[in-house]
Coordinates of C-alpha atoms and ligand atoms in Angstrom, one line a residue:
X14 CA -58.8 -90.1 -30.0
X15 CA -55.5 -91.8 -30.6
X16 CA -54.4 -91.8 -27.0
X17 CA -57.5 -93.0 -25.3
X18 CA -56.9 -96.0 -23.0
X19 CA -53.1 -95.3 -23.2
X20 CA -51.1 -95.1 -20.1
X21 CA -48.6 -92.3 -20.2
X22 CA -46.0 -91.6 -17.5
X23 CA -44.7 -88.0 -17.5
X24 CA -41.4 -87.5 -15.7
X25 CA -40.7 -83.8 -14.8
X26 CA -37.2 -82.7 -13.8
X27 CA -36.1 -79.4 -12.4
X28 CA -35.8 -76.9 -15.1
X29 CA -37.6 -73.6 -15.6
X30 CA -39.7 -75.1 -18.4
X31 CA -41.2 -77.5 -15.8
X32 CA -44.3 -75.4 -15.8
X33 CA -45.0 -76.5 -19.4
X34 CA -45.5 -80.1 -18.1
X35 CA -48.8 -79.0 -16.6
X36 CA -50.0 -78.2 -20.0
X37 CA -48.7 -81.5 -21.4
X38 CA -50.6 -83.5 -18.7
X39 CA -53.7 -81.5 -19.5
X40 CA -53.4 -82.2 -23.3
X41 CA -52.8 -85.9 -22.7
X42 CA -55.9 -86.2 -20.5
X43 CA -58.0 -84.3 -23.0
X44 CA -57.0 -87.0 -25.6
X45 CA -58.2 -89.7 -23.2
X46 CA -54.9 -90.9 -21.9
X47 CA -54.4 -92.0 -18.3
X48 CA -51.5 -90.1 -16.8
X49 CA -49.1 -90.7 -13.9
X50 CA -46.6 -88.0 -13.0
X51 CA -43.2 -88.4 -11.4
X52 CA -41.5 -85.3 -10.1
X53 CA -37.8 -85.1 -9.2
X54 CA -36.8 -83.0 -6.2
X55 CA -35.6 -80.3 -8.5
X56 CA -39.0 -80.2 -10.3
X57 CA -40.7 -79.6 -7.0
X58 CA -38.7 -76.4 -6.6
X59 CA -40.4 -75.1 -9.7
X60 CA -43.9 -76.6 -9.6
X61 CA -46.0 -78.1 -6.8
X62 CA -47.2 -81.7 -6.8
X63 CA -50.8 -80.4 -6.2
X64 CA -50.9 -79.0 -9.8
X65 CA -50.2 -82.4 -11.2
X66 CA -52.5 -84.2 -8.8
X67 CA -55.4 -82.1 -9.9
X68 CA -54.5 -82.3 -13.7
X69 CA -53.8 -86.1 -13.7
X70 CA -56.4 -87.1 -11.2
X71 CA -53.9 -89.3 -9.4
X72 CA -51.4 -88.9 -6.6
X73 CA -48.0 -87.7 -7.8
X74 CA -45.0 -89.9 -7.4
X75 CA -41.9 -88.2 -6.1
X76 CA -40.0 -90.5 -3.8
X77 CA -38.4 -93.9 -4.0
X78 CA -38.5 -94.4 -0.2
X79 CA -41.0 -93.6 2.4
X80 CA -44.1 -93.4 0.2
X81 CA -47.2 -95.7 0.5
X82 CA -45.8 -98.1 -2.2
X83 CA -42.6 -99.9 -1.2
X84 CA -41.7 -100.5 -4.9
X85 CA -43.0 -97.4 -6.8
X86 CA -40.5 -97.8 -9.7
X87 CA -41.7 -101.3 -10.4
X88 CA -45.4 -100.5 -10.0
X89 CA -45.0 -97.5 -12.3
X90 CA -42.9 -99.4 -14.9
X91 CA -45.7 -102.0 -15.2
X92 CA -48.4 -99.3 -15.4
X93 CA -47.1 -97.3 -18.4
X94 CA -47.3 -97.7 -22.2
X95 CA -44.9 -94.9 -22.7
X96 CA -42.6 -92.7 -20.5
X97 CA -41.9 -89.1 -21.4
X98 CA -39.4 -86.9 -19.6
X99 CA -40.5 -83.3 -20.1
X100 CA -38.4 -81.3 -19.5
X101 CA -35.2 -83.3 -19.1
X102 CA -32.3 -81.5 -17.4
X103 CA -28.6 -82.0 -18.2
X104 CA -28.3 -83.7 -14.8
X105 CA -31.1 -86.2 -15.5
X106 CA -29.6 -86.9 -19.0
X107 CA -26.2 -87.5 -17.5
X108 CA -27.5 -89.9 -14.9
X109 CA -29.6 -91.7 -17.4
X110 CA -26.7 -92.1 -19.8
X111 CA -24.5 -93.5 -17.0
X112 CA -27.1 -95.9 -15.7
X113 CA -27.2 -94.1 -12.3
X114 CA -30.4 -94.4 -10.3
X115 CA -30.3 -92.0 -7.3
X116 CA -34.1 -91.2 -7.4
X117 CA -37.4 -92.5 -8.4
X118 CA -37.4 -91.2 -12.0
X119 CA -33.9 -92.5 -12.9
X120 CA -34.7 -95.9 -11.2
X121 CA -38.0 -96.1 -13.1
X122 CA -36.1 -95.4 -16.3
X123 CA -34.0 -98.5 -15.7
X124 CA -37.1 -100.7 -14.9
X125 CA -39.3 -99.4 -17.8
X126 CA -39.3 -101.5 -20.9
X127 CA -41.6 -99.5 -23.2
X128 CA -40.8 -96.5 -25.4
X129 CA -39.1 -93.5 -23.7
X130 CA -39.0 -90.0 -25.0
X131 CA -36.5 -87.5 -23.6
X132 CA -37.1 -83.8 -24.1
X133 CA -34.0 -81.8 -23.2
X134 CA -34.4 -78.2 -22.2
X135 CA -31.6 -76.0 -20.9
X136 CA -29.2 -73.2 -21.5
X137 CA -27.7 -73.3 -25.0
X138 CA -24.1 -73.6 -23.8
X139 CA -25.1 -76.5 -21.6
X140 CA -27.1 -78.2 -24.4
X141 CA -24.4 -77.9 -27.0
X142 CA -21.6 -79.0 -24.6
X143 CA -19.7 -82.1 -25.7
X144 CA -20.7 -84.0 -22.6
X145 CA -24.5 -83.4 -23.0
X146 CA -24.4 -84.2 -26.7
X147 CA -22.4 -87.4 -26.0
X148 CA -24.9 -88.4 -23.4
X149 CA -27.8 -87.8 -25.7
X150 CA -26.2 -89.8 -28.5
X151 CA -25.7 -92.6 -26.0
X152 CA -29.3 -92.6 -25.0
X153 CA -30.4 -92.5 -28.7
X154 CA -28.2 -95.4 -29.5
X155 CA -29.9 -97.4 -26.7
X156 CA -33.3 -96.8 -28.4
X157 CA -34.6 -93.8 -26.5
X158 CA -36.2 -91.1 -28.6
X159 CA -34.7 -87.6 -28.1
X160 CA -37.1 -84.8 -29.0
X161 CA -34.7 -82.0 -30.0
X162 CA -35.2 -78.6 -28.2
X163 CA -36.3 -75.6 -30.2
X164 CA -34.1 -72.6 -31.0
X165 CA -35.3 -69.4 -29.5
X166 CA -35.0 -67.0 -26.6
X167 CA -34.2 -68.8 -23.4
X168 CA -35.1 -68.0 -19.8
X169 CA -31.5 -66.8 -19.2
X170 CA -31.9 -64.2 -21.9
X171 CA -29.6 -66.0 -24.4
X172 CA -30.9 -67.1 -27.8
X173 CA -30.1 -70.6 -29.2
X174 CA -31.2 -74.2 -29.0
X175 CA -32.5 -75.3 -25.6
X176 CA -36.2 -74.3 -25.5
X177 CA -38.6 -77.0 -24.6
X178 CA -40.9 -77.8 -27.5
X179 CA -44.6 -77.1 -26.9
X180 CA -46.9 -79.9 -25.8
X181 CA -48.3 -80.3 -29.3
X182 CA -45.0 -81.4 -30.7
X183 CA -44.4 -83.9 -27.9
X184 CA -48.0 -85.2 -28.1
X185 CA -47.3 -86.1 -31.8
X186 CA -44.1 -87.9 -30.8
X187 CA -45.9 -89.8 -28.0
X188 CA -48.6 -90.9 -30.5
X189 CA -45.9 -92.0 -32.9
X190 CA -43.9 -93.9 -30.2
X191 CA -47.0 -96.0 -29.5
X192 CA -47.4 -97.2 -33.1
X193 CA -46.3 -100.6 -34.4
X194 CA -42.8 -100.4 -35.8
X195 CA -43.5 -102.2 -39.0
X196 CA -41.0 -100.2 -41.1
X197 CA -38.0 -101.1 -39.0
X198 CA -34.8 -101.4 -41.2
X199 CA -36.4 -99.6 -44.2
X200 CA -35.2 -96.3 -45.6
X201 CA -37.9 -93.9 -47.0
X202 CA -36.8 -91.1 -49.3
X203 CA -39.6 -88.5 -49.3
X204 CA -39.8 -85.3 -51.2
X205 CA -42.2 -82.4 -50.3
X206 CA -43.1 -78.9 -51.1
X207 CA -42.8 -76.8 -54.2
X208 CA -39.7 -75.9 -56.0
X209 CA -38.7 -72.3 -56.7
X210 CA -37.3 -71.4 -60.1
X211 CA -35.5 -68.1 -60.2
X212 CA -36.2 -65.5 -62.9
X213 CA -33.8 -62.8 -61.6
X214 CA -32.1 -62.2 -58.3
X215 CA -35.4 -61.3 -56.6
X216 CA -38.2 -63.1 -58.5
X217 CA -39.1 -66.7 -59.0
X218 CA -41.7 -69.1 -60.3
X219 CA -43.3 -71.5 -57.9
X220 CA -46.7 -73.2 -57.1
X221 CA -49.2 -73.5 -54.3
X222 CA -47.8 -76.6 -52.6
X223 CA -47.6 -76.2 -48.9
X224 CA -45.5 -79.4 -48.4
X225 CA -48.0 -80.7 -45.8
X226 CA -48.7 -84.0 -47.5
X227 CA -45.0 -84.9 -48.0
X228 CA -44.1 -83.9 -44.4
X229 CA -47.0 -86.1 -43.2
X230 CA -45.6 -89.1 -45.1
X231 CA -42.2 -88.4 -43.5
X232 CA -43.7 -88.2 -40.0
X233 CA -45.8 -91.3 -40.4
X234 CA -42.9 -93.4 -41.8
X235 CA -40.7 -92.1 -38.9
X236 CA -43.4 -93.1 -36.4
X237 CA -43.5 -96.6 -37.8
X238 CA -39.7 -97.1 -37.4
X239 CA -38.3 -96.2 -40.8
X240 CA -35.2 -94.2 -41.4
X241 CA -36.5 -91.1 -43.2
X242 CA -34.8 -88.7 -45.5
X243 CA -37.0 -85.7 -46.4
X244 CA -35.9 -83.6 -49.3
X245 CA -37.9 -80.4 -49.0
X246 CA -38.5 -77.5 -51.2
X247 CA -39.2 -74.1 -49.5
X248 CA -42.1 -74.4 -47.0
X249 CA -43.3 -72.7 -43.9
X250 CA -43.3 -76.1 -42.0
X251 CA -41.1 -76.9 -39.1
X252 CA -38.6 -79.8 -39.5
X253 CA -40.0 -83.0 -38.1
X254 CA -37.8 -84.3 -35.3
X255 CA -36.3 -87.7 -36.0
X256 CA -36.2 -87.1 -39.8
X257 CA -33.1 -86.1 -41.7
X258 CA -34.1 -83.1 -43.7
X259 CA -32.3 -81.8 -46.8
X260 CA -33.4 -78.4 -47.9
X261 CA -33.4 -77.5 -51.6
X262 CA -34.8 -74.7 -53.7
X263 CA -34.9 -75.6 -57.4
X264 CA -36.0 -78.7 -59.3
X265 CA -32.4 -79.2 -60.4
X266 CA -31.2 -79.2 -56.8
X267 CA -34.0 -81.5 -55.8
X268 CA -33.1 -83.9 -58.6
X269 CA -29.5 -84.0 -57.5
X270 CA -30.4 -84.5 -53.8
X271 CA -32.8 -87.4 -54.7
X272 CA -30.4 -89.1 -57.1
X273 CA -27.5 -88.9 -54.6
X274 CA -29.7 -90.9 -52.1
X275 CA -31.7 -93.1 -54.4
X276 CA -29.4 -96.2 -53.9
X277 CA -29.9 -96.2 -50.1
X278 CA -33.7 -96.0 -50.4
X279 CA -36.2 -98.8 -50.2
X280 CA -39.2 -96.7 -50.8
X281 CA -39.4 -93.3 -52.6
X282 CA -42.4 -91.1 -52.1
X283 CA -42.3 -88.1 -54.5
X284 CA -44.7 -85.8 -52.7
X285 CA -43.1 -82.6 -54.1
X286 CA -44.8 -80.4 -56.6
X287 CA -41.8 -80.1 -58.9
X288 CA -42.0 -77.2 -61.2
X289 CA -42.3 -78.6 -64.8
X290 CA -40.5 -75.5 -66.3
X291 CA -37.8 -73.0 -65.2
X292 CA -37.2 -69.6 -66.7
X293 CA -34.4 -70.1 -69.3
X294 CA -31.2 -68.5 -68.0
X295 CA -31.5 -66.6 -64.7
X296 CA -30.9 -62.9 -65.3
X297 CA -28.0 -61.5 -63.4
X298 CA -29.7 -58.1 -63.0
X299 CA -33.1 -57.4 -61.6
X300 CA -35.7 -57.1 -64.4
X301 CA -36.6 -53.4 -64.6
X302 CA -40.1 -52.1 -65.1
X303 CA -41.1 -49.8 -67.9
X304 CA -41.5 -52.3 -70.8
X305 CA -45.1 -52.5 -71.9
X306 CA -44.6 -56.2 -72.5
X307 CA -41.9 -58.8 -71.8
X308 CA -41.5 -62.4 -72.9
X309 CA -40.0 -65.0 -70.7
X310 CA -38.8 -68.3 -72.2
X311 CA -39.1 -71.4 -70.1
X312 CA -37.0 -74.6 -70.3
X313 CA -38.5 -77.9 -69.3
X314 CA -37.2 -79.3 -66.0
X315 CA -36.2 -83.0 -65.8
X316 CA -39.0 -85.3 -64.5
X317 CA -37.3 -86.7 -61.4
X318 CA -39.8 -89.5 -60.8
X319 CA -39.7 -90.6 -64.5
X320 CA -35.9 -90.8 -64.2
X321 CA -36.2 -92.9 -61.0
X322 CA -38.7 -95.1 -62.8
X323 CA -36.2 -95.9 -65.5
X324 CA -33.4 -96.7 -63.1
X325 CA -35.2 -98.4 -60.3
X326 CA -34.0 -101.8 -59.0
X327 CA -35.3 -102.8 -55.6
X328 CA -37.0 -99.5 -54.8
X329 CA -40.8 -99.1 -54.6
X330 CA -41.8 -95.8 -56.2
X331 CA -44.8 -93.8 -55.2
X332 CA -46.0 -90.8 -57.1
X333 CA -48.6 -88.2 -56.5
X334 CA -51.0 -86.9 -59.1
X335 CA -53.0 -83.8 -58.6
X336 CA -55.7 -83.9 -61.2
X337 CA -59.1 -82.7 -62.3
X338 CA -61.8 -85.0 -63.6
X339 CA -61.3 -88.6 -64.7
X340 CA -58.9 -89.3 -61.8
X341 CA -58.6 -93.1 -62.4
X342 CA -57.6 -92.7 -66.0
X343 CA -55.0 -90.0 -65.3
X344 CA -53.6 -92.1 -62.4
X345 CA -53.2 -95.2 -64.5
X346 CA -51.5 -93.3 -67.3
X347 CA -49.0 -91.7 -64.9
X348 CA -48.3 -95.0 -63.2
X349 CA -47.4 -96.6 -66.5
X350 CA -45.6 -93.6 -68.1
X351 CA -43.3 -93.2 -65.1
X352 CA -43.0 -96.9 -64.2
X353 CA -44.4 -96.5 -60.7
X354 CA -45.7 -99.0 -58.2
X355 CA -48.4 -96.8 -56.7
X356 CA -50.0 -93.5 -57.5
X357 CA -51.8 -91.3 -54.9
X358 CA -54.2 -89.2 -56.9
X359 CA -56.3 -86.4 -55.7
X360 CA -59.0 -84.3 -57.3
X361 CA -57.8 -80.7 -56.7
X362 CA -61.3 -79.4 -57.4
X363 CA -62.9 -81.5 -54.6
X364 CA -63.6 -80.0 -51.2
X365 CA -61.4 -81.4 -48.4
X366 CA -58.5 -82.0 -50.7
X367 CA -55.8 -79.9 -52.2
X368 CA -53.0 -77.6 -51.5
X369 CA -52.9 -75.8 -48.2
X370 CA -55.5 -78.0 -46.4
X371 CA -54.8 -80.3 -43.5
X372 CA -57.0 -82.9 -45.0
X373 CA -56.9 -84.7 -48.3
X374 CA -59.3 -86.9 -50.4
X375 CA -57.3 -89.3 -52.4
X376 CA -57.5 -92.5 -54.3
X377 CA -54.8 -95.1 -54.6
X378 CA -54.0 -96.7 -58.0
X379 CA -51.9 -99.9 -58.0
X380 CA -49.9 -101.4 -60.8
X381 CA -52.2 -104.4 -61.2
X382 CA -55.2 -102.1 -61.9
X383 CA -56.6 -102.1 -58.4
X384 CA -58.0 -98.7 -57.5
X385 CA -59.3 -97.5 -54.0
X386 CA -61.1 -94.4 -53.1
X387 CA -60.3 -93.2 -49.5
X388 CA -62.6 -91.0 -47.5
X389 CA -61.5 -87.4 -46.6
X390 CA -59.0 -87.6 -43.7
X391 CA -56.1 -85.8 -42.2
X392 CA -52.9 -85.8 -44.4
X393 CA -51.2 -87.8 -41.6
X394 CA -53.8 -90.5 -41.7
X395 CA -53.7 -90.5 -45.6
X396 CA -49.9 -91.0 -45.2
X397 CA -50.5 -94.1 -43.0
X398 CA -52.8 -95.5 -45.7
X399 CA -50.2 -94.9 -48.3
X400 CA -47.6 -96.7 -46.2
X401 CA -50.0 -99.6 -45.6
X402 CA -50.3 -99.9 -49.4
X403 CA -46.5 -99.8 -49.8
X404 CA -46.1 -102.6 -47.2
X405 CA -48.7 -104.7 -49.0
X406 CA -46.8 -104.3 -52.2
X407 CA -43.5 -105.3 -50.5
X408 CA -45.2 -108.4 -49.1
X409 CA -46.6 -109.3 -52.5
X410 CA -43.1 -108.9 -54.0
X411 CA -41.4 -111.1 -51.4
X412 CA -44.1 -113.7 -51.8
X413 CA -43.3 -113.9 -55.5
X414 CA -39.5 -114.3 -55.0
Ligands
C5P525 O1 -46.5 -85.5 -64.3 P1 -46.9 -84.9 -63.0 O2 -46.1 -83.7 -62.6 O3 -48.4 -84.7 -62.8 O4 -46.5 -86.0 -61.9 C1 -46.6 -85.9 -60.6 C2 -45.6 -86.8 -59.9 O5 -44.3 -86.7 -60.5 C3 -45.3 -86.3 -58.4 O6 -45.1 -87.4 -57.7 C4 -44.1 -85.4 -58.6 O7 -43.4 -85.3 -57.4 C5 -43.3 -86.0 -59.7 N1 -42.6 -85.1 -60.5 C6 -41.2 -85.2 -60.6 N2 -40.5 -84.3 -61.4 C7 -41.1 -83.4 -62.2 C8 -42.5 -83.3 -62.1 C9 -43.2 -84.1 -61.3 O8 -40.6 -86.0 -60.0 N3 -40.4 -82.6 -62.9

């Protein structure tokens, strides 16, 4: 359990979504975290302290003055590894941005030195207002993590951005906030998902890639402090918060998006399953049925990674290789042919690995011939092992300079 022994402070402010905080506290506890809850006055209009007392197993903090502890903000600040405000109202965000401290939660925010996550939730017009956006940007510039709200139907009946993300999303951000920031100052360019190659206005050629591995690399790099650009083919996955996502469809679009950003990248992880071929010339009209047989001619797509390999300067290049049989041999060949630094190879025939799964069984092939088999694990943990390997390579390189 990644959060066991971790001390999490949950601040709840007075929005309709405050009821979701009960679920968050329960999820945190089930992962072994110790949780303290701070309620603002507004929050208590929506949900009673008793709920949180029962769920956290501790008294709830709601007042700066008159409680049993004369300095609750300092006691709490020393007690927490991470502070998450879920939900955060426009009022709280405004106070936090201006450094005001009229109550326990805002005072605690000033005294707390660990990572802070703010989860805004409010009416769309309030959320998109210039003042709220400016305040959020200010908080972000000061190092607080803003977990963007989801777009959907809001309590007021309107539809738009402002919905509080579910506890799962925030749990992931909390885990990430507690990781060592060993990628600070580095830019990761990550590709993910399949590409889609049109045949006519309604049909296309694609493959079974779900994008989960590439998205996991993007999330893991983000959690370790990297600036992450994720170039994604069409997937059903939600955009990871804190990552700048560029959506593309075809291999040619992906190539352009990657090349445009290659200079700014320190590390490129090509997790996308780029289609090797595209139908030659997209038909303008829908292909009609009635022919007993048709022939489609394919043109080869550019190999993006091979092109990066030819032009790389300071960048470390990581490629993926989905193979069957003789994995080490294929991995080495790919590494040399494309001038890569690391190849993450997986046997697509093996159980626990492959396309739509949440787990993967991979091996890592290095330039100098080293080769490691990793056990089956979640794609997020595989991503961390890949990043560990990248850091090792960077250290070796700086040692040589
Ligand atoms: O040669 P193969 O397709 O097996 O190589 C896989 C690696 O090369 C992956 O990292 C994939 O993202 C990348 N690739 C690419 N452009 C292509 C085909 C694959 O960048 N056209």
